Amino acid sequence: CRVWNPSPKNLPLTSMKGRVFPMHNYKTISGDTWDLIAFKQLGSCNYTEVLINANRNHIDKFIFPAGVELLIPDIENEQKKLSLPPWRA
């Protein structure tokens, strides 16, 4: 995974073309980072940007302490929709 610099200028205003994702909660453990959480919870560090956008109130953190509650987007169903042609989604 690439190292992520979570500065506001690197982030789009919306995640994945403005789509809204259902979410669930995740409580951090000491030492968690954005890309590690994305990998553990979403299956790929490629979703780091989506994770950060869902939790912009924690954008100042790079390494998390234990007990921080984050929202985790449910991207599995959304990815299935994105893989379909527009007329089938």
PDB file of N, CA, C and O in Angstrom, chain B, residues numbered from 101:
ATOM      1  N   CYS B 101       0.830  -1.178   0.000  1.00  0.00           N
ATOM      2  CA  CYS B 101       0.000   0.000   0.000  1.00  0.00           C
ATOM      3  C   CYS B 101       0.879   1.247   0.000  1.00  0.00           C
ATOM      4  O   CYS B 101       1.962   1.262   0.585  1.00  0.00           O
ATOM      5  N   ARG B 102       0.405   2.259  -0.647  1.00  0.00           N
ATOM      6  CA  ARG B 102       1.154   3.504  -0.648  1.00  0.00           C
ATOM      7  C   ARG B 102       0.951   4.230   0.666  1.00  0.00           C
ATOM      8  O   ARG B 102      -0.060   4.038   1.341  1.00  0.00           O
ATOM      9  N   VAL B 103       1.897   5.051   1.021  1.00  0.00           N
ATOM     10  CA  VAL B 103       1.761   5.848   2.237  1.00  0.00           C
ATOM     11  C   VAL B 103       0.791   6.971   1.930  1.00  0.00           C
ATOM     12  O   VAL B 103       0.908   7.630   0.896  1.00  0.00           O
ATOM     13  N   TRP B 104      -0.156   7.194   2.809  1.00  0.00           N
ATOM     14  CA  TRP B 104      -1.201   8.195   2.582  1.00  0.00           C
ATOM     15  C   TRP B 104      -0.945   9.414   3.428  1.00  0.00           C
ATOM     16  O   TRP B 104      -0.734   9.308   4.636  1.00  0.00           O
ATOM     17  N   ASN B 105      -0.962  10.562   2.808  1.00  0.00           N
ATOM     18  CA  ASN B 105      -0.842  11.826   3.520  1.00  0.00           C
ATOM     19  C   ASN B 105      -2.226  12.443   3.576  1.00  0.00           C
ATOM     20  O   ASN B 105      -2.676  13.005   2.577  1.00  0.00           O
ATOM     21  N   PRO B 106      -2.922  12.360   4.704  1.00  0.00           N
ATOM     22  CA  PRO B 106      -4.314  12.804   4.758  1.00  0.00           C
ATOM     23  C   PRO B 106      -4.483  14.312   4.903  1.00  0.00           C
ATOM     24  O   PRO B 106      -5.153  14.778   5.824  1.00  0.00           O
ATOM     25  N   SER B 107      -3.882  15.066   4.004  1.00  0.00           N
ATOM     26  CA  SER B 107      -4.106  16.508   4.067  1.00  0.00           C
ATOM     27  C   SER B 107      -5.342  16.839   3.239  1.00  0.00           C
ATOM     28  O   SER B 107      -5.601  16.171   2.238  1.00  0.00           O
ATOM     29  N   PRO B 108      -6.102  17.840   3.623  1.00  0.00           N
ATOM     30  CA  PRO B 108      -7.356  18.154   2.937  1.00  0.00           C
ATOM     31  C   PRO B 108      -7.183  18.419   1.452  1.00  0.00           C
ATOM     32  O   PRO B 108      -8.105  18.146   0.684  1.00  0.00           O
ATOM     33  N   LYS B 109      -6.054  18.934   1.018  1.00  0.00           N
ATOM     34  CA  LYS B 109      -5.892  19.233  -0.408  1.00  0.00           C
ATOM     35  C   LYS B 109      -5.784  17.970  -1.254  1.00  0.00           C
ATOM     36  O   LYS B 109      -5.961  18.038  -2.470  1.00  0.00           O
ATOM     37  N   ASN B 110      -5.496  16.813  -0.645  1.00  0.00           N
ATOM     38  CA  ASN B 110      -5.393  15.561  -1.380  1.00  0.00           C
ATOM     39  C   ASN B 110      -6.727  14.837  -1.518  1.00  0.00           C
ATOM     40  O   ASN B 110      -6.802  13.813  -2.196  1.00  0.00           O
ATOM     41  N   LEU B 111      -7.770  15.346  -0.893  1.00  0.00           N
ATOM     42  CA  LEU B 111      -9.034  14.631  -0.865  1.00  0.00           C
ATOM     43  C   LEU B 111     -10.076  15.281  -1.757  1.00  0.00           C
ATOM     44  O   LEU B 111     -10.198  16.506  -1.784  1.00  0.00           O
ATOM     45  N   PRO B 112     -10.832  14.465  -2.489  1.00  0.00           N
ATOM     46  CA  PRO B 112     -11.977  15.028  -3.211  1.00  0.00           C
ATOM     47  C   PRO B 112     -13.067  15.390  -2.209  1.00  0.00           C
ATOM     48  O   PRO B 112     -13.044  14.928  -1.068  1.00  0.00           O
ATOM     49  N   LEU B 113     -14.006  16.203  -2.627  1.00  0.00           N
ATOM     50  CA  LEU B 113     -15.070  16.618  -1.715  1.00  0.00           C
ATOM     51  C   LEU B 113     -16.066  15.510  -1.429  1.00  0.00           C
ATOM     52  O   LEU B 113     -16.683  15.499  -0.363  1.00  0.00           O
ATOM     53  N   THR B 114     -16.236  14.578  -2.358  1.00  0.00           N
ATOM     54  CA  THR B 114     -17.142  13.449  -2.155  1.00  0.00           C
ATOM     55  C   THR B 114     -16.387  12.172  -2.465  1.00  0.00           C
ATOM     56  O   THR B 114     -15.352  12.199  -3.130  1.00  0.00           O
ATOM     57  N   SER B 115     -16.905  11.055  -1.982  1.00  0.00           N
ATOM     58  CA  SER B 115     -16.233   9.784  -2.225  1.00  0.00           C
ATOM     59  C   SER B 115     -16.890   9.051  -3.382  1.00  0.00           C
ATOM     60  O   SER B 115     -18.116   8.989  -3.473  1.00  0.00           O
ATOM     61  N   MET B 116     -16.092   8.511  -4.242  1.00  0.00           N
ATOM     62  CA  MET B 116     -16.514   7.682  -5.369  1.00  0.00           C
ATOM     63  C   MET B 116     -17.691   8.280  -6.128  1.00  0.00           C
ATOM     64  O   MET B 116     -18.796   7.738  -6.105  1.00  0.00           O
ATOM     65  N   LYS B 117     -17.452   9.373  -6.784  1.00  0.00           N
ATOM     66  CA  LYS B 117     -18.432  10.020  -7.659  1.00  0.00           C
ATOM     67  C   LYS B 117     -19.700  10.444  -6.935  1.00  0.00           C
ATOM     68  O   LYS B 117     -20.785  10.405  -7.514  1.00  0.00           O
ATOM     69  N   GLY B 118     -19.575  10.852  -5.663  1.00  0.00           N
ATOM     70  CA  GLY B 118     -20.708  11.380  -4.930  1.00  0.00           C
ATOM     71  C   GLY B 118     -21.692  10.337  -4.434  1.00  0.00           C
ATOM     72  O   GLY B 118     -22.766  10.691  -3.947  1.00  0.00           O
ATOM     73  N   ARG B 119     -21.354   9.074  -4.545  1.00  0.00           N
ATOM     74  CA  ARG B 119     -22.263   8.029  -4.091  1.00  0.00           C
ATOM     75  C   ARG B 119     -22.288   7.966  -2.569  1.00  0.00           C
ATOM     76  O   ARG B 119     -21.279   8.228  -1.914  1.00  0.00           O
ATOM     77  N   VAL B 120     -23.434   7.622  -2.015  1.00  0.00           N
ATOM     78  CA  VAL B 120     -23.588   7.494  -0.571  1.00  0.00           C
ATOM     79  C   VAL B 120     -23.546   6.006  -0.234  1.00  0.00           C
ATOM     80  O   VAL B 120     -24.219   5.193  -0.867  1.00  0.00           O
ATOM     81  N   PHE B 121     -22.751   5.665   0.766  1.00  0.00           N
ATOM     82  CA  PHE B 121     -22.578   4.271   1.148  1.00  0.00           C
ATOM     83  C   PHE B 121     -23.245   3.994   2.485  1.00  0.00           C
ATOM     84  O   PHE B 121     -23.175   4.828   3.388  1.00  0.00           O
ATOM     85  N   PRO B 122     -23.904   2.818   2.639  1.00  0.00           N
ATOM     86  CA  PRO B 122     -24.315   2.393   3.982  1.00  0.00           C
ATOM     87  C   PRO B 122     -23.048   2.197   4.815  1.00  0.00           C
ATOM     88  O   PRO B 122     -21.992   1.896   4.259  1.00  0.00           O
ATOM     89  N   MET B 123     -23.134   2.360   6.122  1.00  0.00           N
ATOM     90  CA  MET B 123     -21.938   2.293   6.950  1.00  0.00           C
ATOM     91  C   MET B 123     -22.153   1.447   8.196  1.00  0.00           C
ATOM     92  O   MET B 123     -23.277   1.245   8.657  1.00  0.00           O
ATOM     93  N   HIS B 124     -21.028   0.956   8.726  1.00  0.00           N
ATOM     94  CA  HIS B 124     -21.027   0.321  10.040  1.00  0.00           C
ATOM     95  C   HIS B 124     -19.881   0.924  10.844  1.00  0.00           C
ATOM     96  O   HIS B 124     -19.025   1.611  10.287  1.00  0.00           O
ATOM     97  N   ASN B 125     -19.861   0.671  12.150  1.00  0.00           N
ATOM     98  CA  ASN B 125     -18.855   1.264  13.032  1.00  0.00           C
ATOM     99  C   ASN B 125     -17.668   0.335  13.221  1.00  0.00           C
ATOM    100  O   ASN B 125     -17.792  -0.887  13.144  1.00  0.00           O
ATOM    101  N   TYR B 126     -16.520   0.943  13.467  1.00  0.00           N
ATOM    102  CA  TYR B 126     -15.293   0.226  13.801  1.00  0.00           C
ATOM    103  C   TYR B 126     -14.601   0.992  14.915  1.00  0.00           C
ATOM    104  O   TYR B 126     -14.471   2.214  14.845  1.00  0.00           O
ATOM    105  N   LYS B 127     -14.162   0.285  15.932  1.00  0.00           N
ATOM    106  CA  LYS B 127     -13.428   0.907  17.033  1.00  0.00           C
ATOM    107  C   LYS B 127     -11.948   0.578  16.841  1.00  0.00           C
ATOM    108  O   LYS B 127     -11.570  -0.591  16.770  1.00  0.00           O
ATOM    109  N   THR B 128     -11.112   1.620  16.759  1.00  0.00           N
ATOM    110  CA  THR B 128      -9.696   1.428  16.476  1.00  0.00           C
ATOM    111  C   THR B 128      -8.968   0.733  17.618  1.00  0.00           C
ATOM    112  O   THR B 128      -9.386   0.778  18.775  1.00  0.00           O
ATOM    113  N   ILE B 129      -7.865   0.091  17.250  1.00  0.00           N
ATOM    114  CA  ILE B 129      -6.938  -0.423  18.237  1.00  0.00           C
ATOM    115  C   ILE B 129      -5.671   0.422  18.123  1.00  0.00           C
ATOM    116  O   ILE B 129      -5.400   0.985  17.063  1.00  0.00           O
ATOM    117  N   SER B 130      -4.919   0.513  19.163  1.00  0.00           N
ATOM    118  CA  SER B 130      -3.725   1.348  19.194  1.00  0.00           C
ATOM    119  C   SER B 130      -2.785   0.977  18.045  1.00  0.00           C
ATOM    120  O   SER B 130      -2.438  -0.190  17.863  1.00  0.00           O
ATOM    121  N   GLY B 131      -2.383   1.982  17.280  1.00  0.00           N
ATOM    122  CA  GLY B 131      -1.463   1.767  16.172  1.00  0.00           C
ATOM    123  C   GLY B 131      -2.134   1.643  14.817  1.00  0.00           C
ATOM    124  O   GLY B 131      -1.446   1.595  13.798  1.00  0.00           O
ATOM    125  N   ASP B 132      -3.463   1.590  14.775  1.00  0.00           N
ATOM    126  CA  ASP B 132      -4.165   1.553  13.487  1.00  0.00           C
ATOM    127  C   ASP B 132      -3.811   2.779  12.664  1.00  0.00           C
ATOM    128  O   ASP B 132      -3.624   3.866  13.210  1.00  0.00           O
ATOM    129  N   THR B 133      -3.719   2.607  11.354  1.00  0.00           N
ATOM    130  CA  THR B 133      -3.532   3.710  10.416  1.00  0.00           C
ATOM    131  C   THR B 133      -4.657   3.627   9.383  1.00  0.00           C
ATOM    132  O   THR B 133      -5.336   2.606   9.279  1.00  0.00           O
ATOM    133  N   TRP B 134      -4.847   4.691   8.629  1.00  0.00           N
ATOM    134  CA  TRP B 134      -5.928   4.722   7.632  1.00  0.00           C
ATOM    135  C   TRP B 134      -5.838   3.551   6.664  1.00  0.00           C
ATOM    136  O   TRP B 134      -6.824   2.849   6.440  1.00  0.00           O
ATOM    137  N   ASP B 135      -4.656   3.340   6.090  1.00  0.00           N
ATOM    138  CA  ASP B 135      -4.538   2.283   5.094  1.00  0.00           C
ATOM    139  C   ASP B 135      -4.680   0.893   5.712  1.00  0.00           C
ATOM    140  O   ASP B 135      -5.208  -0.011   5.064  1.00  0.00           O
ATOM    141  N   LEU B 136      -4.226   0.704   6.938  1.00  0.00           N
ATOM    142  CA  LEU B 136      -4.380  -0.580   7.608  1.00  0.00           C
ATOM    143  C   LEU B 136      -5.853  -0.871   7.901  1.00  0.00           C
ATOM    144  O   LEU B 136      -6.310  -2.000   7.720  1.00  0.00           O
ATOM    145  N   ILE B 137      -6.584   0.126   8.346  1.00  0.00           N
ATOM    146  CA  ILE B 137      -8.022  -0.046   8.603  1.00  0.00           C
ATOM    147  C   ILE B 137      -8.754  -0.353   7.304  1.00  0.00           C
ATOM    148  O   ILE B 137      -9.617  -1.229   7.268  1.00  0.00           O
ATOM    149  N   ALA B 138      -8.412   0.370   6.235  1.00  0.00           N
ATOM    150  CA  ALA B 138      -9.037   0.108   4.932  1.00  0.00           C
ATOM    151  C   ALA B 138      -8.774  -1.326   4.492  1.00  0.00           C
ATOM    152  O   ALA B 138      -9.673  -2.000   3.990  1.00  0.00           O
ATOM    153  N   PHE B 139      -7.548  -1.791   4.678  1.00  0.00           N
ATOM    154  CA  PHE B 139      -7.210  -3.155   4.288  1.00  0.00           C
ATOM    155  C   PHE B 139      -7.966  -4.180   5.140  1.00  0.00           C
ATOM    156  O   PHE B 139      -8.539  -5.130   4.608  1.00  0.00           O
ATOM    157  N   LYS B 140      -7.965  -3.985   6.458  1.00  0.00           N
ATOM    158  CA  LYS B 140      -8.617  -4.944   7.359  1.00  0.00           C
ATOM    159  C   LYS B 140     -10.134  -4.943   7.200  1.00  0.00           C
ATOM    160  O   LYS B 140     -10.756  -6.005   7.211  1.00  0.00           O
ATOM    161  N   GLN B 141     -10.730  -3.776   7.054  1.00  0.00           N
ATOM    162  CA  GLN B 141     -12.189  -3.668   7.054  1.00  0.00           C
ATOM    163  C   GLN B 141     -12.815  -3.737   5.667  1.00  0.00           C
ATOM    164  O   GLN B 141     -13.937  -4.221   5.517  1.00  0.00           O
ATOM    165  N   LEU B 142     -12.096  -3.254   4.648  1.00  0.00           N
ATOM    166  CA  LEU B 142     -12.674  -3.162   3.310  1.00  0.00           C
ATOM    167  C   LEU B 142     -11.993  -4.084   2.299  1.00  0.00           C
ATOM    168  O   LEU B 142     -12.464  -4.236   1.171  1.00  0.00           O
ATOM    169  N   GLY B 143     -10.877  -4.702   2.712  1.00  0.00           N
ATOM    170  CA  GLY B 143     -10.232  -5.674   1.842  1.00  0.00           C
ATOM    171  C   GLY B 143      -9.120  -5.139   0.964  1.00  0.00           C
ATOM    172  O   GLY B 143      -8.456  -5.917   0.278  1.00  0.00           O
ATOM    173  N   SER B 144      -8.895  -3.831   0.965  1.00  0.00           N
ATOM    174  CA  SER B 144      -7.840  -3.250   0.132  1.00  0.00           C
ATOM    175  C   SER B 144      -7.489  -1.861   0.639  1.00  0.00           C
ATOM    176  O   SER B 144      -8.358  -1.095   1.055  1.00  0.00           O
ATOM    177  N   CYS B 145      -6.208  -1.554   0.596  1.00  0.00           N
ATOM    178  CA  CYS B 145      -5.809  -0.201   0.973  1.00  0.00           C
ATOM    179  C   CYS B 145      -6.204   0.805  -0.110  1.00  0.00           C
ATOM    180  O   CYS B 145      -6.063   2.011   0.094  1.00  0.00           O
ATOM    181  N   ASN B 146      -6.690   0.332  -1.245  1.00  0.00           N
ATOM    182  CA  ASN B 146      -7.178   1.237  -2.290  1.00  0.00           C
ATOM    183  C   ASN B 146      -8.414   2.019  -1.839  1.00  0.00           C
ATOM    184  O   ASN B 146      -8.778   3.013  -2.467  1.00  0.00           O
ATOM    185  N   TYR B 147      -9.064   1.578  -0.753  1.00  0.00           N
ATOM    186  CA  TYR B 147     -10.249   2.260  -0.234  1.00  0.00           C
ATOM    187  C   TYR B 147      -9.920   3.271   0.856  1.00  0.00           C
ATOM    188  O   TYR B 147     -10.823   3.777   1.524  1.00  0.00           O
ATOM    189  N   THR B 148      -8.638   3.570   1.043  1.00  0.00           N
ATOM    190  CA  THR B 148      -8.230   4.519   2.077  1.00  0.00           C
ATOM    191  C   THR B 148      -8.917   5.866   1.891  1.00  0.00           C
ATOM    192  O   THR B 148      -9.400   6.454   2.858  1.00  0.00           O
ATOM    193  N   GLU B 149      -8.963   6.346   0.685  1.00  0.00           N
ATOM    194  CA  GLU B 149      -9.577   7.648   0.407  1.00  0.00           C
ATOM    195  C   GLU B 149     -11.063   7.655   0.769  1.00  0.00           C
ATOM    196  O   GLU B 149     -11.559   8.633   1.328  1.00  0.00           O
ATOM    197  N   VAL B 150     -11.773   6.575   0.454  1.00  0.00           N
ATOM    198  CA  VAL B 150     -13.194   6.464   0.786  1.00  0.00           C
ATOM    199  C   VAL B 150     -13.374   6.458   2.301  1.00  0.00           C
ATOM    200  O   VAL B 150     -14.282   7.104   2.825  1.00  0.00           O
ATOM    201  N   LEU B 151     -12.509   5.729   3.004  1.00  0.00           N
ATOM    202  CA  LEU B 151     -12.558   5.660   4.463  1.00  0.00           C
ATOM    203  C   LEU B 151     -12.329   7.034   5.096  1.00  0.00           C
ATOM    204  O   LEU B 151     -13.055   7.433   6.007  1.00  0.00           O
ATOM    205  N   ILE B 152     -11.325   7.747   4.611  1.00  0.00           N
ATOM    206  CA  ILE B 152     -11.034   9.084   5.144  1.00  0.00           C
ATOM    207  C   ILE B 152     -12.204  10.026   4.892  1.00  0.00           C
ATOM    208  O   ILE B 152     -12.578  10.797   5.776  1.00  0.00           O
ATOM    209  N   ASN B 153     -12.779   9.973   3.708  1.00  0.00           N
ATOM    210  CA  ASN B 153     -13.913  10.845   3.399  1.00  0.00           C
ATOM    211  C   ASN B 153     -15.116  10.565   4.289  1.00  0.00           C
ATOM    212  O   ASN B 153     -15.898  11.473   4.569  1.00  0.00           O
ATOM    213  N   ALA B 154     -15.273   9.332   4.734  1.00  0.00           N
ATOM    214  CA  ALA B 154     -16.386   8.981   5.625  1.00  0.00           C
ATOM    215  C   ALA B 154     -16.122   9.441   7.060  1.00  0.00           C
ATOM    216  O   ALA B 154     -17.033   9.450   7.887  1.00  0.00           O
ATOM    217  N   ASN B 155     -14.879   9.821   7.354  1.00  0.00           N
ATOM    218  CA  ASN B 155     -14.484  10.181   8.726  1.00  0.00           C
ATOM    219  C   ASN B 155     -13.645  11.454   8.747  1.00  0.00           C
ATOM    220  O   ASN B 155     -12.588  11.494   9.375  1.00  0.00           O
ATOM    221  N   ARG B 156     -14.105  12.468   8.077  1.00  0.00           N
ATOM    222  CA  ARG B 156     -13.326  13.705   7.940  1.00  0.00           C
ATOM    223  C   ARG B 156     -13.058  14.395   9.278  1.00  0.00           C
ATOM    224  O   ARG B 156     -12.137  15.206   9.374  1.00  0.00           O
ATOM    225  N   ASN B 157     -13.829  14.094  10.292  1.00  0.00           N
ATOM    226  CA  ASN B 157     -13.586  14.686  11.609  1.00  0.00           C
ATOM    227  C   ASN B 157     -12.313  14.122  12.263  1.00  0.00           C
ATOM    228  O   ASN B 157     -11.856  14.651  13.276  1.00  0.00           O
ATOM    229  N   HIS B 158     -11.748  13.070  11.699  1.00  0.00           N
ATOM    230  CA  HIS B 158     -10.505  12.481  12.219  1.00  0.00           C
ATOM    231  C   HIS B 158      -9.348  12.639  11.233  1.00  0.00           C
ATOM    232  O   HIS B 158      -8.348  11.927  11.322  1.00  0.00           O
ATOM    233  N   ILE B 159      -9.488  13.568  10.300  1.00  0.00           N
ATOM    234  CA  ILE B 159      -8.493  13.728   9.245  1.00  0.00           C
ATOM    235  C   ILE B 159      -7.114  14.121   9.778  1.00  0.00           C
ATOM    236  O   ILE B 159      -6.110  13.926   9.093  1.00  0.00           O
ATOM    237  N   ASP B 160      -7.058  14.664  10.969  1.00  0.00           N
ATOM    238  CA  ASP B 160      -5.785  15.093  11.552  1.00  0.00           C
ATOM    239  C   ASP B 160      -4.981  13.933  12.140  1.00  0.00           C
ATOM    240  O   ASP B 160      -3.832  14.117  12.542  1.00  0.00           O
ATOM    241  N   LYS B 161      -5.579  12.738  12.193  1.00  0.00           N
ATOM    242  CA  LYS B 161      -4.888  11.588  12.768  1.00  0.00           C
ATOM    243  C   LYS B 161      -4.218  10.760  11.676  1.00  0.00           C
ATOM    244  O   LYS B 161      -4.784  10.549  10.604  1.00  0.00           O
ATOM    245  N   PHE B 162      -3.008  10.297  11.965  1.00  0.00           N
ATOM    246  CA  PHE B 162      -2.340   9.374  11.059  1.00  0.00           C
ATOM    247  C   PHE B 162      -2.227   8.002  11.713  1.00  0.00           C
ATOM    248  O   PHE B 162      -2.491   6.981  11.077  1.00  0.00           O
ATOM    249  N   ILE B 163      -1.836   7.981  12.982  1.00  0.00           N
ATOM    250  CA  ILE B 163      -1.799   6.753  13.771  1.00  0.00           C
ATOM    251  C   ILE B 163      -2.818   6.918  14.892  1.00  0.00           C
ATOM    252  O   ILE B 163      -2.748   7.866  15.674  1.00  0.00           O
ATOM    253  N   PHE B 164      -3.762   5.987  14.962  1.00  0.00           N
ATOM    254  CA  PHE B 164      -4.866   6.106  15.901  1.00  0.00           C
ATOM    255  C   PHE B 164      -4.535   5.508  17.265  1.00  0.00           C
ATOM    256  O   PHE B 164      -3.826   4.506  17.356  1.00  0.00           O
ATOM    257  N   PRO B 165      -5.057   6.133  18.328  1.00  0.00           N
ATOM    258  CA  PRO B 165      -5.031   5.484  19.636  1.00  0.00           C
ATOM    259  C   PRO B 165      -6.171   4.458  19.683  1.00  0.00           C
ATOM    260  O   PRO B 165      -6.980   4.379  18.758  1.00  0.00           O
ATOM    261  N   ALA B 166      -6.226   3.694  20.741  1.00  0.00           N
ATOM    262  CA  ALA B 166      -7.313   2.721  20.895  1.00  0.00           C
ATOM    263  C   ALA B 166      -8.627   3.433  21.202  1.00  0.00           C
ATOM    264  O   ALA B 166      -8.644   4.457  21.886  1.00  0.00           O
ATOM    265  N   GLY B 167      -9.723   2.882  20.692  1.00  0.00           N
ATOM    266  CA  GLY B 167     -11.049   3.335  21.080  1.00  0.00           C
ATOM    267  C   GLY B 167     -11.692   4.422  20.249  1.00  0.00           C
ATOM    268  O   GLY B 167     -12.765   4.902  20.612  1.00  0.00           O
ATOM    269  N   VAL B 168     -11.082   4.835  19.144  1.00  0.00           N
ATOM    270  CA  VAL B 168     -11.697   5.855  18.286  1.00  0.00           C
ATOM    271  C   VAL B 168     -12.736   5.164  17.403  1.00  0.00           C
ATOM    272  O   VAL B 168     -12.432   4.179  16.730  1.00  0.00           O
ATOM    273  N   GLU B 169     -13.960   5.685  17.411  1.00  0.00           N
ATOM    274  CA  GLU B 169     -15.021   5.096  16.592  1.00  0.00           C
ATOM    275  C   GLU B 169     -15.016   5.719  15.204  1.00  0.00           C
ATOM    276  O   GLU B 169     -15.117   6.936  15.054  1.00  0.00           O
ATOM    277  N   LEU B 170     -14.896   4.867  14.196  1.00  0.00           N
ATOM    278  CA  LEU B 170     -14.910   5.303  12.805  1.00  0.00           C
ATOM    279  C   LEU B 170     -16.097   4.688  12.088  1.00  0.00           C
ATOM    280  O   LEU B 170     -16.585   3.623  12.466  1.00  0.00           O
ATOM    281  N   LEU B 171     -16.554   5.370  11.052  1.00  0.00           N
ATOM    282  CA  LEU B 171     -17.585   4.825  10.180  1.00  0.00           C
ATOM    283  C   LEU B 171     -16.896   4.108   9.025  1.00  0.00           C
ATOM    284  O   LEU B 171     -15.995   4.661   8.394  1.00  0.00           O
ATOM    285  N   ILE B 172     -17.322   2.877   8.749  1.00  0.00           N
ATOM    286  CA  ILE B 172     -16.755   2.089   7.667  1.00  0.00           C
ATOM    287  C   ILE B 172     -17.811   1.952   6.577  1.00  0.00           C
ATOM    288  O   ILE B 172     -18.859   1.349   6.810  1.00  0.00           O
ATOM    289  N   PRO B 173     -17.554   2.507   5.378  1.00  0.00           N
ATOM    290  CA  PRO B 173     -18.528   2.379   4.285  1.00  0.00           C
ATOM    291  C   PRO B 173     -18.674   0.925   3.851  1.00  0.00           C
ATOM    292  O   PRO B 173     -17.694   0.181   3.814  1.00  0.00           O
ATOM    293  N   ASP B 174     -19.882   0.529   3.527  1.00  0.00           N
ATOM    294  CA  ASP B 174     -20.134  -0.805   2.992  1.00  0.00           C
ATOM    295  C   ASP B 174     -19.974  -0.721   1.480  1.00  0.00           C
ATOM    296  O   ASP B 174     -20.924  -0.402   0.765  1.00  0.00           O
ATOM    297  N   ILE B 175     -18.780  -1.006   1.000  1.00  0.00           N
ATOM    298  CA  ILE B 175     -18.511  -0.830  -0.420  1.00  0.00           C
ATOM    299  C   ILE B 175     -18.763  -2.084  -1.224  1.00  0.00           C
ATOM    300  O   ILE B 175     -18.784  -2.013  -2.453  1.00  0.00           O
ATOM    301  N   GLU B 176     -18.957  -3.236  -0.592  1.00  0.00           N
ATOM    302  CA  GLU B 176     -19.121  -4.486  -1.329  1.00  0.00           C
ATOM    303  C   GLU B 176     -20.287  -4.403  -2.306  1.00  0.00           C
ATOM    304  O   GLU B 176     -20.127  -4.694  -3.491  1.00  0.00           O
ATOM    305  N   ASN B 177     -21.455  -4.009  -1.817  1.00  0.00           N
ATOM    306  CA  ASN B 177     -22.617  -3.901  -2.691  1.00  0.00           C
ATOM    307  C   ASN B 177     -22.443  -2.799  -3.714  1.00  0.00           C
ATOM    308  O   ASN B 177     -22.879  -2.936  -4.857  1.00  0.00           O
ATOM    309  N   GLU B 178     -21.814  -1.712  -3.318  1.00  0.00           N
ATOM    310  CA  GLU B 178     -21.591  -0.599  -4.228  1.00  0.00           C
ATOM    311  C   GLU B 178     -20.653  -1.007  -5.361  1.00  0.00           C
ATOM    312  O   GLU B 178     -20.870  -0.617  -6.508  1.00  0.00           O
ATOM    313  N   GLN B 179     -19.624  -1.777  -5.059  1.00  0.00           N
ATOM    314  CA  GLN B 179     -18.689  -2.215  -6.089  1.00  0.00           C
ATOM    315  C   GLN B 179     -19.379  -3.115  -7.100  1.00  0.00           C
ATOM    316  O   GLN B 179     -19.067  -3.059  -8.290  1.00  0.00           O
ATOM    317  N   LYS B 180     -20.318  -3.951  -6.643  1.00  0.00           N
ATOM    318  CA  LYS B 180     -21.065  -4.792  -7.571  1.00  0.00           C
ATOM    319  C   LYS B 180     -21.852  -3.924  -8.538  1.00  0.00           C
ATOM    320  O   LYS B 180     -21.908  -4.212  -9.733  1.00  0.00           O
ATOM    321  N   LYS B 181     -22.461  -2.857  -8.021  1.00  0.00           N
ATOM    322  CA  LYS B 181     -23.218  -1.943  -8.879  1.00  0.00           C
ATOM    323  C   LYS B 181     -22.296  -1.245  -9.866  1.00  0.00           C
ATOM    324  O   LYS B 181     -22.658  -1.063 -11.028  1.00  0.00           O
ATOM    325  N   LEU B 182     -21.106  -0.851  -9.419  1.00  0.00           N
ATOM    326  CA  LEU B 182     -20.183  -0.131 -10.292  1.00  0.00           C
ATOM    327  C   LEU B 182     -19.651  -1.016 -11.407  1.00  0.00           C
ATOM    328  O   LEU B 182     -19.245  -0.503 -12.450  1.00  0.00           O
ATOM    329  N   SER B 183     -19.641  -2.336 -11.218  1.00  0.00           N
ATOM    330  CA  SER B 183     -19.124  -3.225 -12.241  1.00  0.00           C
ATOM    331  C   SER B 183     -20.169  -3.527 -13.318  1.00  0.00           C
ATOM    332  O   SER B 183     -19.835  -4.085 -14.364  1.00  0.00           O
ATOM    333  N   LEU B 184     -21.427  -3.162 -13.071  1.00  0.00           N
ATOM    334  CA  LEU B 184     -22.478  -3.373 -14.056  1.00  0.00           C
ATOM    335  C   LEU B 184     -22.522  -2.216 -15.052  1.00  0.00           C
ATOM    336  O   LEU B 184     -22.139  -1.096 -14.715  1.00  0.00           O
ATOM    337  N   PRO B 185     -22.984  -2.477 -16.273  1.00  0.00           N
ATOM    338  CA  PRO B 185     -23.185  -1.372 -17.215  1.00  0.00           C
ATOM    339  C   PRO B 185     -24.230  -0.410 -16.650  1.00  0.00           C
ATOM    340  O   PRO B 185     -25.094  -0.829 -15.880  1.00  0.00           O
ATOM    341  N   PRO B 186     -24.169   0.863 -17.016  1.00  0.00           N
ATOM    342  CA  PRO B 186     -25.093   1.867 -16.449  1.00  0.00           C
ATOM    343  C   PRO B 186     -26.570   1.515 -16.591  1.00  0.00           C
ATOM    344  O   PRO B 186     -27.363   1.853 -15.712  1.00  0.00           O
ATOM    345  N   TRP B 187     -26.957   0.847 -17.671  1.00  0.00           N
ATOM    346  CA  TRP B 187     -28.364   0.520 -17.863  1.00  0.00           C
ATOM    347  C   TRP B 187     -28.834  -0.650 -16.996  1.00  0.00           C
ATOM    348  O   TRP B 187     -30.031  -0.933 -16.950  1.00  0.00           O
ATOM    349  N   ARG B 188     -27.900  -1.344 -16.298  1.00  0.00           N
ATOM    350  CA  ARG B 188     -28.276  -2.460 -15.439  1.00  0.00           C
ATOM    351  C   ARG B 188     -28.141  -2.131 -13.965  1.00  0.00           C
ATOM    352  O   ARG B 188     -28.639  -2.878 -13.123  1.00  0.00           O
ATOM    353  N   ALA B 189     -27.482  -1.037 -13.634  1.00  0.00           N
ATOM    354  CA  ALA B 189     -27.232  -0.694 -12.223  1.00  0.00           C
ATOM    355  C   ALA B 189     -28.467  -0.198 -11.523  1.00  0.00           C
ATOM    356  O   ALA B 189     -28.416   0.128 -10.337  1.00  0.00           O
TER     357      ALA B 189
END
